[in-house]
Amino acid sequence: MAPSPAPRELTWRGIVIGALITVVFTASNIYLGLRIGLTIATSIPAAVISMAVLRALGGGTIAENNLVQTQASAAGTLACVFASLPALLMGGFWQRFPFMQAAVLTAAGGMTGVLFTIPLRRVMLRDATLPFPEGVAAAEILRAGAAREDTGSIRALLQGSVLAAVLTFVSTGLRLLGNGLTTTAVVGGTAFRLSMGFSPALLGAGYLVGLEGGLAMLLGALLTWEVLIPVLAQLTPRPAGLAPGAFAQVLWQQKARFVGVGLIGVAAIWTVLRMGRPLLDSVRLLLVRPPADAAPARTDTDLPPRAIRAIAGMVMVVIGGMFFVFARGSIAPLPALAAALAGLACCAGLGLFVAAACGYMAGLVGSSSSPISGVTILAAMCLACVFLVLRAAGLFAGGDGQHFTIGFCLYALTAITASAAIANDNLQDLKTGQMIGATPWKQEIALLIGCISGAVVIPPVLNVLYQTYGFVGSMPHAGMDPTQALAAPQPALLLMITSGIFLHQLDWSLLALGAVTGCVLIGLDTALRRTGRGGLPPLAVGIGVYLPMQVSMTLAAGALLSSLIRRLNPRAGTHRGTMIASGLIVGESLTGVALACLSALSGQDSPLSLLPRGVPAVVPDMAGLVMFALTCLWFCRTQIRPPTR
């Protein structure tokens, strides 16, 4: 029997459609990131939009649709460099965002993330402990769109999407429903807190994550807010006039999250070490062309070894060249060359570790909930420590000393951030491709194209936002309204951490506490798995410590909901549940993108708000709680009772 012909996947119209979607997603994510420090996962919205466009044009296939969303989601994810590039302007290293220096380095850094995910694909996609929630959801959406006769799946997807879209619009857009509820108990100057979010997307993601990861995140959140922060509150003097509840929030932002960073760092190192041998075997297979009689199947074929080596060499030359151009502006040619080579070596060394850590976290809890900023902080600290030693050895001699070294560290961090962001999203895309029978090497080309198209958009968008609003902590410019300045929390934090290391002002004790906790959790997880009683993923616990409690609790609620449904009805349709959960993610994501675009155009956080002034905050919060509870109840009922035909 002759093999079936390969489906049409990588097309010119698909590349153009992906590039157009890129503009919307990239601009929206940069604005959201600088305004509130959060971004929107782009894989699922890109899949839905590309499916609608290709259906309107006619002749589209599920494989072509997948390639469009792969390209668009990669470009939208690349917007995560908003965490490092503005820090260069806030620190006085740049006066604006130079197009070539920003775009070329971002594109090249993102391409390293694509190259790193090629061997990771062979290791992580075969790991049964990684659910890849958003990758699975995107695949189910593409299948439902391709199989139009499967009305049950499409109905479940639409039900979840419409419900989430309405709830998101009423809460985030109209502000008539609260986004979460927080209860704080003050005991002797110490604050204990419970906080729950009402996000439909996080509920759906938690359903897909599963009980083990959800409980681990719940444990991390409870340890942080019921143990760590009350202890820190007793050991740290509270500023006069600051309420205990507000003081607890400050302690989480400035201290407790660093414990999470240390925990994530140790858990990530352990994860990479566990994957060491399979990862090395995968790299070795990629660099050697297999014999003709041993060639892998189409659905397991990566880019040819020669192409991988050529792209890797080109990308390394480009990154090194950008580092040299940046350094040459402050120091002599020979020290600039040495600095560029040192930066390139750091990026190559840290890049694979960061890509593996972010890819594993995305596979564990999803791209939306993966604390990529925590890994970026860890990378910034490693870079700063290396550059601090190199500066002491006289590598940066001849420049303006400490100031230049901090700037060069932040510039090098941009390449690593781009690599981490791409790895964080791309493995979800590759999981989607695996489930629908896509060709990996074509997906990898689409990912490389997405890096270029996204990088081209980023510098102009950053310049427009800076000229329109300005950033808190940056030098004011003509026409800048300080009351409308974008908060830019991540760039400010990275600048503070990097400067703190060079000025010897960073508190390492919290990181050490997180590292020790991580070692204990690794031992506990290993012991549990040996007894066959499940596990306690240390990385998921670290994520629960680092993320806001609202996020961790909502993900845990989704995981518990999934377990409850299976207990009440062991024969509950998992496929239907996956489609509803996917719909919850789709509806909130698409509505979030639309509201972000509207907010960016209007220059207001909530231009559609209908909440009357003077209404107590508890009113929309309680209304949001009721609607969230009804959503969970509806979700249960749809799974327990048989579906109507």
XYZ file of C-alpha atoms in Angstrom:
645
model
C 0.000 0.000 0.000
C 1.485 3.346 -1.062
C 2.009 5.920 1.723
C -0.496 8.750 1.831
C 0.751 12.028 0.340
C 1.986 14.680 2.737
C -0.699 17.278 3.533
C -0.310 20.861 2.429
C 1.277 22.700 5.351
C 3.766 25.511 4.739
C 2.233 27.887 2.183
C 2.839 31.475 1.143
C -0.684 32.531 2.080
C -0.238 30.904 5.470
C 2.996 32.857 6.032
C 1.249 36.129 5.116
C -1.748 35.379 7.368
C 0.582 34.476 10.234
C 2.524 37.722 9.778
C -0.671 39.798 9.882
C -1.882 38.067 13.049
C 1.566 38.710 14.498
C 1.104 42.478 14.452
C -1.995 42.301 16.650
C -0.670 39.762 19.142
C 2.776 41.292 19.504
C 1.497 44.829 20.022
C -1.152 43.661 22.502
C 1.291 41.593 24.547
C 3.888 44.359 24.727
C 1.273 46.852 25.918
C -0.138 44.448 28.522
C 3.338 43.489 29.703
C 4.386 47.098 30.251
C 1.046 48.088 31.772
C 0.395 45.231 34.227
C 3.335 42.820 33.840
C 1.280 40.010 32.255
C 0.882 38.715 28.706
C -1.651 36.549 26.886
C -0.785 33.063 25.599
C -1.171 33.292 21.830
C -1.283 29.690 20.542
C -5.002 29.098 20.986
C -6.259 32.526 19.809
C -3.970 32.197 16.777
C -5.418 28.756 16.014
C -8.986 30.064 16.162
C -8.287 33.157 14.035
C -6.291 31.256 11.405
C -9.007 28.599 11.241
C -11.632 31.257 10.536
C -9.501 33.037 7.910
C -8.497 29.865 6.061
C -12.079 28.632 6.069
C -13.186 31.934 4.518
C -10.468 31.693 1.847
C -11.252 28.052 1.113
C -9.054 25.017 0.617
C -7.352 25.179 3.986
C -6.209 22.008 5.729
C -5.692 21.248 9.408
C -1.943 21.064 8.756
C -1.860 24.490 7.089
C -3.936 25.924 9.918
C -1.469 24.509 12.414
C 1.474 26.126 10.638
C -0.249 29.523 10.669
C -0.903 29.375 14.410
C 2.639 28.095 14.997
C 4.145 31.138 13.273
C 1.738 33.649 14.831
C 2.041 32.287 18.361
C 5.848 32.284 18.179
C 5.877 35.923 17.121
C 3.370 36.943 19.781
C 5.340 35.123 22.471
C 8.540 36.904 21.445
C 6.987 40.066 22.906
C 8.300 38.817 26.284
C 11.471 40.812 25.585
C 9.441 43.717 26.986
C 10.932 42.536 30.294
C 14.518 43.447 29.366
C 14.678 45.974 26.522
C 12.929 48.846 28.382
C 15.373 48.369 31.276
C 18.105 49.681 28.954
C 16.144 52.878 28.451
C 15.175 53.155 32.130
C 18.822 52.778 33.130
C 19.933 55.547 30.773
C 21.796 53.270 28.330
C 19.476 54.167 25.419
C 17.402 57.256 24.613
C 15.127 55.300 22.272
C 14.895 51.747 20.934
C 17.298 51.439 17.970
C 15.634 49.213 15.378
C 18.627 47.138 14.255
C 20.083 46.514 17.709
C 16.712 45.558 19.183
C 15.120 43.665 16.279
C 18.142 41.680 15.111
C 19.147 40.562 18.617
C 15.544 39.625 19.459
C 15.134 37.607 16.258
C 18.469 35.836 16.698
C 17.751 35.085 20.354
C 14.345 33.681 19.450
C 15.938 31.482 16.785
C 18.232 29.945 19.379
C 15.078 29.036 21.285
C 13.770 27.254 18.180
C 17.036 25.353 17.758
C 17.084 24.361 21.430
C 13.524 23.021 21.238
C 14.425 20.603 18.426
C 16.237 18.120 20.707
C 13.851 18.953 23.547
C 10.924 17.894 21.327
C 12.209 14.338 21.179
C 12.601 14.164 24.953
C 9.686 16.135 26.407
C 6.860 15.192 24.064
C 7.395 11.556 25.037
C 7.255 12.334 28.760
C 3.897 11.034 29.998
C 4.078 13.245 33.101
C 3.837 16.445 31.015
C 0.240 17.208 29.976
C 1.059 20.221 27.716
C -2.420 21.661 28.419
C -2.470 24.431 25.808
C -0.864 22.271 23.126
C -3.528 19.605 23.667
C -6.266 22.244 23.686
C -5.036 23.764 20.411
C -4.946 20.319 18.790
C -8.516 19.601 19.882
C -9.627 22.937 18.461
C -7.956 22.237 15.114
C -9.492 18.764 14.985
C -12.941 20.101 15.766
C -12.579 22.711 13.040
C -11.434 20.121 10.504
C -14.106 17.533 11.415
C -17.208 19.624 10.859
C -19.432 16.599 11.275
C -18.275 16.191 14.895
C -21.023 18.442 16.174
C -20.662 17.305 19.806
C -17.050 18.473 20.073
C -17.762 21.731 18.273
C -20.780 22.377 20.513
C -18.704 21.773 23.662
C -15.949 24.069 22.373
C -18.432 26.829 21.519
C -20.212 26.515 24.859
C -16.981 26.990 26.783
C -15.812 29.786 24.468
C -19.027 31.814 24.634
C -19.293 31.445 28.403
C -15.681 32.540 28.958
C -15.970 35.417 26.485
C -19.081 36.772 28.186
C -17.611 36.449 31.680
C -14.342 38.091 30.617
C -16.096 40.955 28.857
C -18.402 41.627 31.815
C -15.559 41.424 34.354
C -12.505 42.869 32.577
C -14.349 45.081 30.101
C -17.447 46.339 31.910
C -15.983 45.832 35.415
C -19.336 44.543 36.692
C -17.807 41.303 37.986
C -14.708 41.019 40.122
C -11.651 39.163 38.827
C -10.902 37.604 42.204
C -11.552 37.639 45.913
C -9.009 38.072 48.681
C -9.495 37.512 52.393
C -6.849 38.724 54.840
C -6.738 37.894 58.549
C -4.473 40.050 60.740
C -3.160 38.358 63.876
C -0.724 40.348 66.008
C 0.631 42.374 63.119
C 0.958 39.287 60.887
C -1.321 38.873 57.869
C -2.632 35.502 56.650
C -4.223 35.550 53.222
C -6.427 33.424 50.996
C -6.950 34.632 47.462
C -8.959 33.098 44.618
C -9.140 34.230 40.994
C -12.213 33.886 38.785
C -10.447 33.395 35.438
C -12.240 30.880 33.152
C -9.008 30.321 31.209
C -7.060 29.372 34.331
C -9.906 27.073 35.402
C -9.706 25.335 32.017
C -5.913 25.177 32.150
C -6.053 23.659 35.635
C -8.498 21.023 34.354
C -5.953 20.069 31.683
C -2.946 20.224 34.041
C -4.273 17.453 36.279
C -4.357 16.784 40.002
C -0.636 16.240 40.693
C 0.549 19.559 39.271
C -2.453 21.451 40.637
C -1.948 20.224 44.203
C 1.768 21.026 44.031
C 0.991 24.622 43.026
C -1.616 24.840 45.785
C 0.976 23.681 48.313
C 3.425 26.338 47.089
C 0.831 29.096 47.445
C -0.219 28.000 50.947
C 3.376 27.665 52.159
C 4.052 31.189 50.916
C 1.050 33.011 52.333
C 0.325 30.991 55.470
C 3.903 30.264 56.587
C 6.648 32.237 54.841
C 5.084 35.711 54.717
C 3.801 35.650 58.337
C 7.319 34.675 59.459
C 8.883 37.424 57.325
C 6.378 39.898 58.765
C 7.653 39.115 62.271
C 11.298 39.502 61.217
C 10.898 42.646 59.082
C 10.018 46.062 60.549
C 6.745 47.341 59.107
C 6.888 50.938 57.797
C 4.744 53.413 59.690
C 1.318 53.920 58.185
C 1.398 50.707 56.121
C -1.437 48.304 56.916
C -0.531 44.648 57.645
C -2.349 43.459 54.527
C -0.488 45.885 52.270
C 2.751 45.023 54.061
C 2.177 41.326 53.314
C 1.841 42.178 49.607
C 5.116 44.131 49.713
C 6.849 41.202 51.401
C 5.635 38.864 48.658
C 6.817 41.164 45.883
C 10.208 42.022 47.361
C 11.137 38.929 49.380
C 8.949 35.831 49.072
C 9.171 35.696 45.273
C 12.950 35.413 45.542
C 12.440 32.250 47.578
C 10.370 31.022 44.640
C 13.152 31.970 42.232
C 15.666 29.939 44.251
C 13.287 26.983 44.416
C 12.568 27.162 40.679
C 16.295 27.371 39.949
C 17.169 24.219 41.907
C 14.155 22.324 40.559
C 14.999 23.392 37.015
C 18.604 22.219 37.388
C 17.359 18.877 38.716
C 14.917 18.592 35.812
C 17.615 19.279 33.222
C 19.966 16.775 34.877
C 17.277 14.106 34.771
C 16.884 14.734 31.044
C 20.650 14.804 30.496
C 21.237 11.463 28.806
C 18.125 11.468 26.558
C 18.883 15.077 25.637
C 22.459 14.282 24.655
C 21.283 11.287 22.619
C 18.756 13.511 20.852
C 21.417 16.126 20.042
C 23.731 13.436 18.705
C 21.000 12.079 16.422
C 20.230 15.556 15.118
C 23.830 16.300 14.151
C 24.310 13.086 12.177
C 22.303 12.313 9.044
C 20.630 8.887 9.479
C 21.114 6.149 6.843
C 18.495 6.037 4.117
C 17.055 2.785 5.440
C 16.787 4.263 8.941
C 15.196 7.590 8.007
C 12.454 8.585 10.463
C 8.817 8.934 9.488
C 7.548 12.250 8.143
C 5.875 13.037 11.462
C 9.206 12.615 13.314
C 11.538 14.401 10.886
C 13.360 17.519 12.056
C 15.432 19.953 10.010
C 18.446 18.259 8.347
C 21.679 18.280 10.397
C 23.398 20.465 7.799
C 20.624 23.066 8.023
C 20.701 23.033 11.837
C 24.467 23.581 11.873
C 24.233 26.377 9.280
C 21.417 28.199 11.102
C 23.136 27.794 14.475
C 26.402 29.182 13.098
C 24.661 32.130 11.465
C 22.676 32.934 14.619
C 25.783 32.809 16.812
C 27.633 35.161 14.448
C 24.688 37.587 14.465
C 24.376 37.576 18.268
C 28.120 38.052 18.677
C 28.026 40.905 16.159
C 25.214 42.647 18.007
C 27.091 42.301 21.291
C 30.194 43.811 19.667
C 28.207 46.745 18.254
C 26.697 47.450 21.677
C 30.036 47.158 23.490
C 31.936 49.165 20.867
C 29.839 52.200 21.749
C 31.486 52.359 25.177
C 34.842 50.547 25.137
C 37.804 49.994 22.822
C 37.635 47.432 19.968
C 39.706 44.666 21.587
C 37.881 44.725 24.965
C 34.596 45.010 23.024
C 35.454 41.843 21.092
C 36.342 40.047 24.336
C 33.077 41.222 25.920
C 31.105 40.029 22.863
C 32.709 36.582 23.007
C 32.069 36.346 26.743
C 28.442 37.342 26.256
C 28.066 34.824 23.433
C 29.491 32.031 25.590
C 27.105 32.929 28.419
C 24.121 32.911 26.059
C 25.096 29.535 24.637
C 25.663 28.067 28.092
C 22.558 29.479 29.735
C 20.375 29.206 26.646
C 19.862 25.441 26.615
C 19.293 25.337 30.374
C 16.755 28.168 30.236
C 15.008 26.653 27.206
C 14.784 23.249 28.891
C 13.489 24.753 32.146
C 10.867 26.922 30.449
C 9.812 24.144 28.092
C 9.361 21.739 30.999
C 7.362 24.280 33.013
C 5.154 25.024 30.015
C 4.566 21.299 29.568
C 3.712 20.977 33.247
C 1.336 23.905 33.792
C 0.909 25.580 30.383
C 2.481 28.621 28.749
C 0.085 31.087 30.391
C 1.012 29.952 33.897
C 4.697 29.256 33.303
C 6.711 31.740 35.415
C 9.057 32.740 32.629
C 9.867 35.948 34.501
C 11.252 33.862 37.365
C 13.620 32.039 35.015
C 14.558 35.384 33.450
C 15.441 36.708 36.903
C 17.563 33.625 37.513
C 19.323 34.134 34.165
C 19.881 37.831 34.967
C 21.513 36.928 38.271
C 23.775 34.336 36.632
C 24.806 36.798 33.908
C 25.434 39.573 36.412
C 27.603 37.313 38.592
C 29.669 36.172 35.589
C 30.125 39.731 34.313
C 30.987 40.907 37.822
C 33.868 38.403 37.906
C 34.956 39.302 34.368
C 34.902 42.996 35.213
C 37.051 42.343 38.272
C 39.465 40.521 35.959
C 39.712 43.656 33.788
C 37.681 42.447 30.791
C 35.655 45.668 30.533
C 38.631 47.958 31.052
C 38.565 51.255 29.221
C 34.835 51.838 29.427
C 32.684 53.685 31.883
C 33.049 50.749 34.248
C 30.099 49.616 36.256
C 27.443 51.484 34.284
C 28.455 49.902 30.977
C 28.686 46.417 32.505
C 25.120 46.641 33.836
C 23.877 47.765 30.417
C 25.767 45.012 28.603
C 24.329 42.453 31.039
C 20.772 43.634 30.307
C 21.431 43.622 26.559
C 22.767 40.050 26.669
C 19.780 39.106 28.806
C 17.485 40.120 25.926
C 18.802 37.269 23.771
C 18.271 34.760 26.612
C 14.788 36.125 27.324
C 13.832 35.724 23.664
C 15.158 32.162 23.688
C 13.263 31.317 26.880
C 10.023 32.839 25.587
C 10.177 30.883 22.342
C 10.974 27.599 24.099
C 8.133 28.289 26.535
C 5.627 28.464 23.675
C 7.149 26.326 20.926
C 6.957 23.002 22.694
C 3.206 23.569 23.038
C 3.069 24.149 19.272
C 5.137 21.033 18.588
C 2.825 19.030 20.871
C -0.116 20.285 18.835
C 1.671 19.244 15.654
C 2.421 15.791 17.057
C -1.256 15.243 17.853
C -2.537 16.238 14.400
C 0.231 14.539 12.391
C 2.198 17.623 11.327
C 5.730 17.591 9.911
C 8.170 18.829 12.597
C 10.722 20.365 10.214
C 8.025 22.477 8.586
C 6.849 23.637 11.991
C 10.430 24.547 12.846
C 10.657 26.686 9.703
C 7.390 28.402 10.652
C 8.818 29.065 14.124
C 11.950 30.644 12.626
C 9.779 32.834 10.377
C 7.697 33.810 13.408
C 10.835 34.981 15.216
C 11.682 37.302 12.335
C 8.164 38.682 11.840
C 7.702 39.276 15.569
C 11.104 40.934 16.013
C 10.385 43.405 13.205
C 7.271 44.626 15.028
C 8.726 44.934 18.552
C 11.034 48.041 18.310
C 8.454 50.295 16.585
C 5.776 49.304 19.090
C 8.124 49.992 22.008
C 9.060 53.388 20.571
C 5.413 54.340 20.030
C 4.458 53.314 23.577
C 7.406 55.182 25.056
C 6.689 58.351 23.094
C 2.954 58.140 23.853
C 2.996 57.190 27.535
C 6.566 56.924 28.839
C 7.719 54.436 31.471
C 7.727 54.843 35.225
C 11.345 55.321 36.291
C 12.576 56.473 32.870
C 13.715 59.968 31.952
C 10.657 62.147 31.145
C 10.347 63.513 27.635
C 8.376 66.290 26.003
C 4.651 65.621 26.077
C 4.919 62.783 28.621
C 2.123 62.658 31.192
C 3.532 61.044 34.368
C 0.038 59.986 35.450
C -0.345 57.883 32.285
C 3.176 56.382 32.305
C 3.328 52.598 31.888
C 4.391 50.859 35.092
C 6.863 48.483 33.341
C 7.255 46.306 36.482
C 9.491 43.588 34.996
C 12.083 45.933 33.438
C 12.292 47.890 36.699
C 12.773 44.663 38.673
C 15.509 43.357 36.344
C 17.318 46.706 36.475
C 17.093 46.680 40.284
C 18.409 43.099 40.564
C 21.261 43.580 38.102
C 22.324 46.850 39.705
C 21.976 45.306 43.169
C 24.434 42.533 42.301
C 27.050 44.968 41.005
C 26.518 47.249 43.993
C 26.545 44.270 46.417
C 23.064 45.142 47.693
C 21.151 41.926 46.855
C 19.907 39.714 49.703
C 21.095 36.200 48.820
C 19.649 34.564 51.939
C 16.158 34.298 50.419
C 17.518 32.602 47.312
C 19.441 30.184 49.523
C 16.257 29.407 51.471
C 14.480 28.621 48.212
C 17.364 26.418 47.075
C 17.336 24.421 50.329
C 13.548 24.042 50.114
C 13.937 22.827 46.553
C 16.405 20.137 47.631
C 13.985 18.922 50.324
C 11.109 18.788 47.825
C 13.241 16.889 45.300
C 13.935 14.250 47.951
C 10.244 14.079 48.896
C 9.142 13.778 45.265
C 11.671 11.000 44.626
C 10.517 9.071 47.703
C 6.840 9.371 46.739
C 7.467 8.147 43.201
C 9.418 5.139 44.456
C 6.478 4.088 46.646
C 4.090 4.445 43.702
C 1.932 7.034 45.495
C 2.214 9.711 42.868
C 4.576 12.634 43.131
C 5.038 16.224 44.210
C 6.753 18.065 41.325
C 9.182 20.532 42.967
C 9.030 22.802 39.935
C 5.256 23.107 40.291
C 5.642 23.963 43.995
C 8.133 26.682 43.056
C 5.687 28.018 40.487
C 3.036 28.177 43.219
C 5.405 30.202 45.402
C 6.362 32.606 42.631
C 2.999 33.266 40.957
C 0.239 35.376 42.536
C -1.927 33.300 44.841
C -4.993 34.010 42.706
C -3.378 32.258 39.742
C -2.181 29.220 41.711
C -5.503 28.764 43.512
C -7.541 28.966 40.303
C -5.315 26.421 38.569
C -5.639 24.150 41.588
C -9.426 24.581 41.495
C -9.459 23.387 37.883
C -7.307 20.378 38.776
C -9.569 19.487 41.724
C -12.623 19.904 39.496
C -11.151 17.406 37.041
C -10.524 14.895 39.836
C -14.016 15.409 41.282
C -15.657 14.776 37.917
C -13.751 11.510 37.475
C -14.725 10.370 40.970
C -18.415 11.173 40.489
C -18.510 9.553 37.074
C -15.504 7.380 36.135
C -16.933 7.098 32.625
C -17.163 10.867 32.164
C -16.182 11.872 28.668
C -12.641 13.186 28.925
C -12.760 14.393 25.327
C -15.810 16.556 25.994
C -14.186 17.921 29.137
C -11.046 18.768 27.175
C -13.106 20.609 24.588
C -14.980 22.643 27.227
C -11.725 23.473 29.010
C -10.200 24.471 25.667
C -13.202 26.662 24.994
C -12.758 28.453 28.320
C -9.169 29.250 27.328
C -10.205 30.339 23.814
C -13.007 32.631 24.951
C -10.970 34.491 27.552
C -7.881 34.716 25.326
C -9.683 36.188 22.329
C -11.668 38.613 24.485
C -8.484 39.579 26.317
C -6.717 40.366 23.045
C -9.653 42.488 21.872
C -9.832 44.397 25.164
C -6.047 44.893 25.151
C -6.225 46.424 21.650
C -9.077 48.688 22.731
C -7.173 49.718 25.860
C -4.046 50.499 23.844
C -5.989 52.605 21.333
C -7.869 54.541 24.011
C -4.972 54.896 26.469
C -7.231 53.790 29.338
C -7.199 50.590 31.359
C -10.998 50.151 31.292
C -12.589 52.353 28.605
C -15.864 50.345 28.705
C -16.306 50.302 32.472
C -19.949 50.617 33.604
C -19.361 50.230 37.339
C -20.878 53.293 39.067
C -18.644 55.319 41.305
C -19.052 54.728 44.999
C -20.049 51.081 44.660
C -18.170 49.052 47.313
C -15.580 46.700 45.826
C -17.165 43.768 47.639
C -20.250 43.942 45.369
C -18.550 43.017 42.067
C -16.234 40.634 43.944
C -19.134 38.639 45.382
C -20.914 38.705 42.027
C -17.749 37.324 40.414
C -17.556 34.574 43.048
C -21.147 33.528 42.371
C -20.573 33.393 38.615
C -17.352 31.419 39.064
C -19.114 28.900 41.312
C -21.941 28.568 38.762
C -19.354 28.009 36.024
C -17.764 25.172 38.018
C -21.216 23.677 38.700
C -22.137 23.868 35.020
C -18.823 22.252 34.073
C -19.535 19.349 36.457
C -23.077 18.847 35.197
C -21.996 18.697 31.571
C -19.532 15.915 32.422
C -21.661 13.864 34.791
C -24.837 13.716 32.741
C -24.754 12.074 29.297
C -24.477 14.550 26.409
C -27.635 15.284 24.472
C -27.740 14.247 20.844
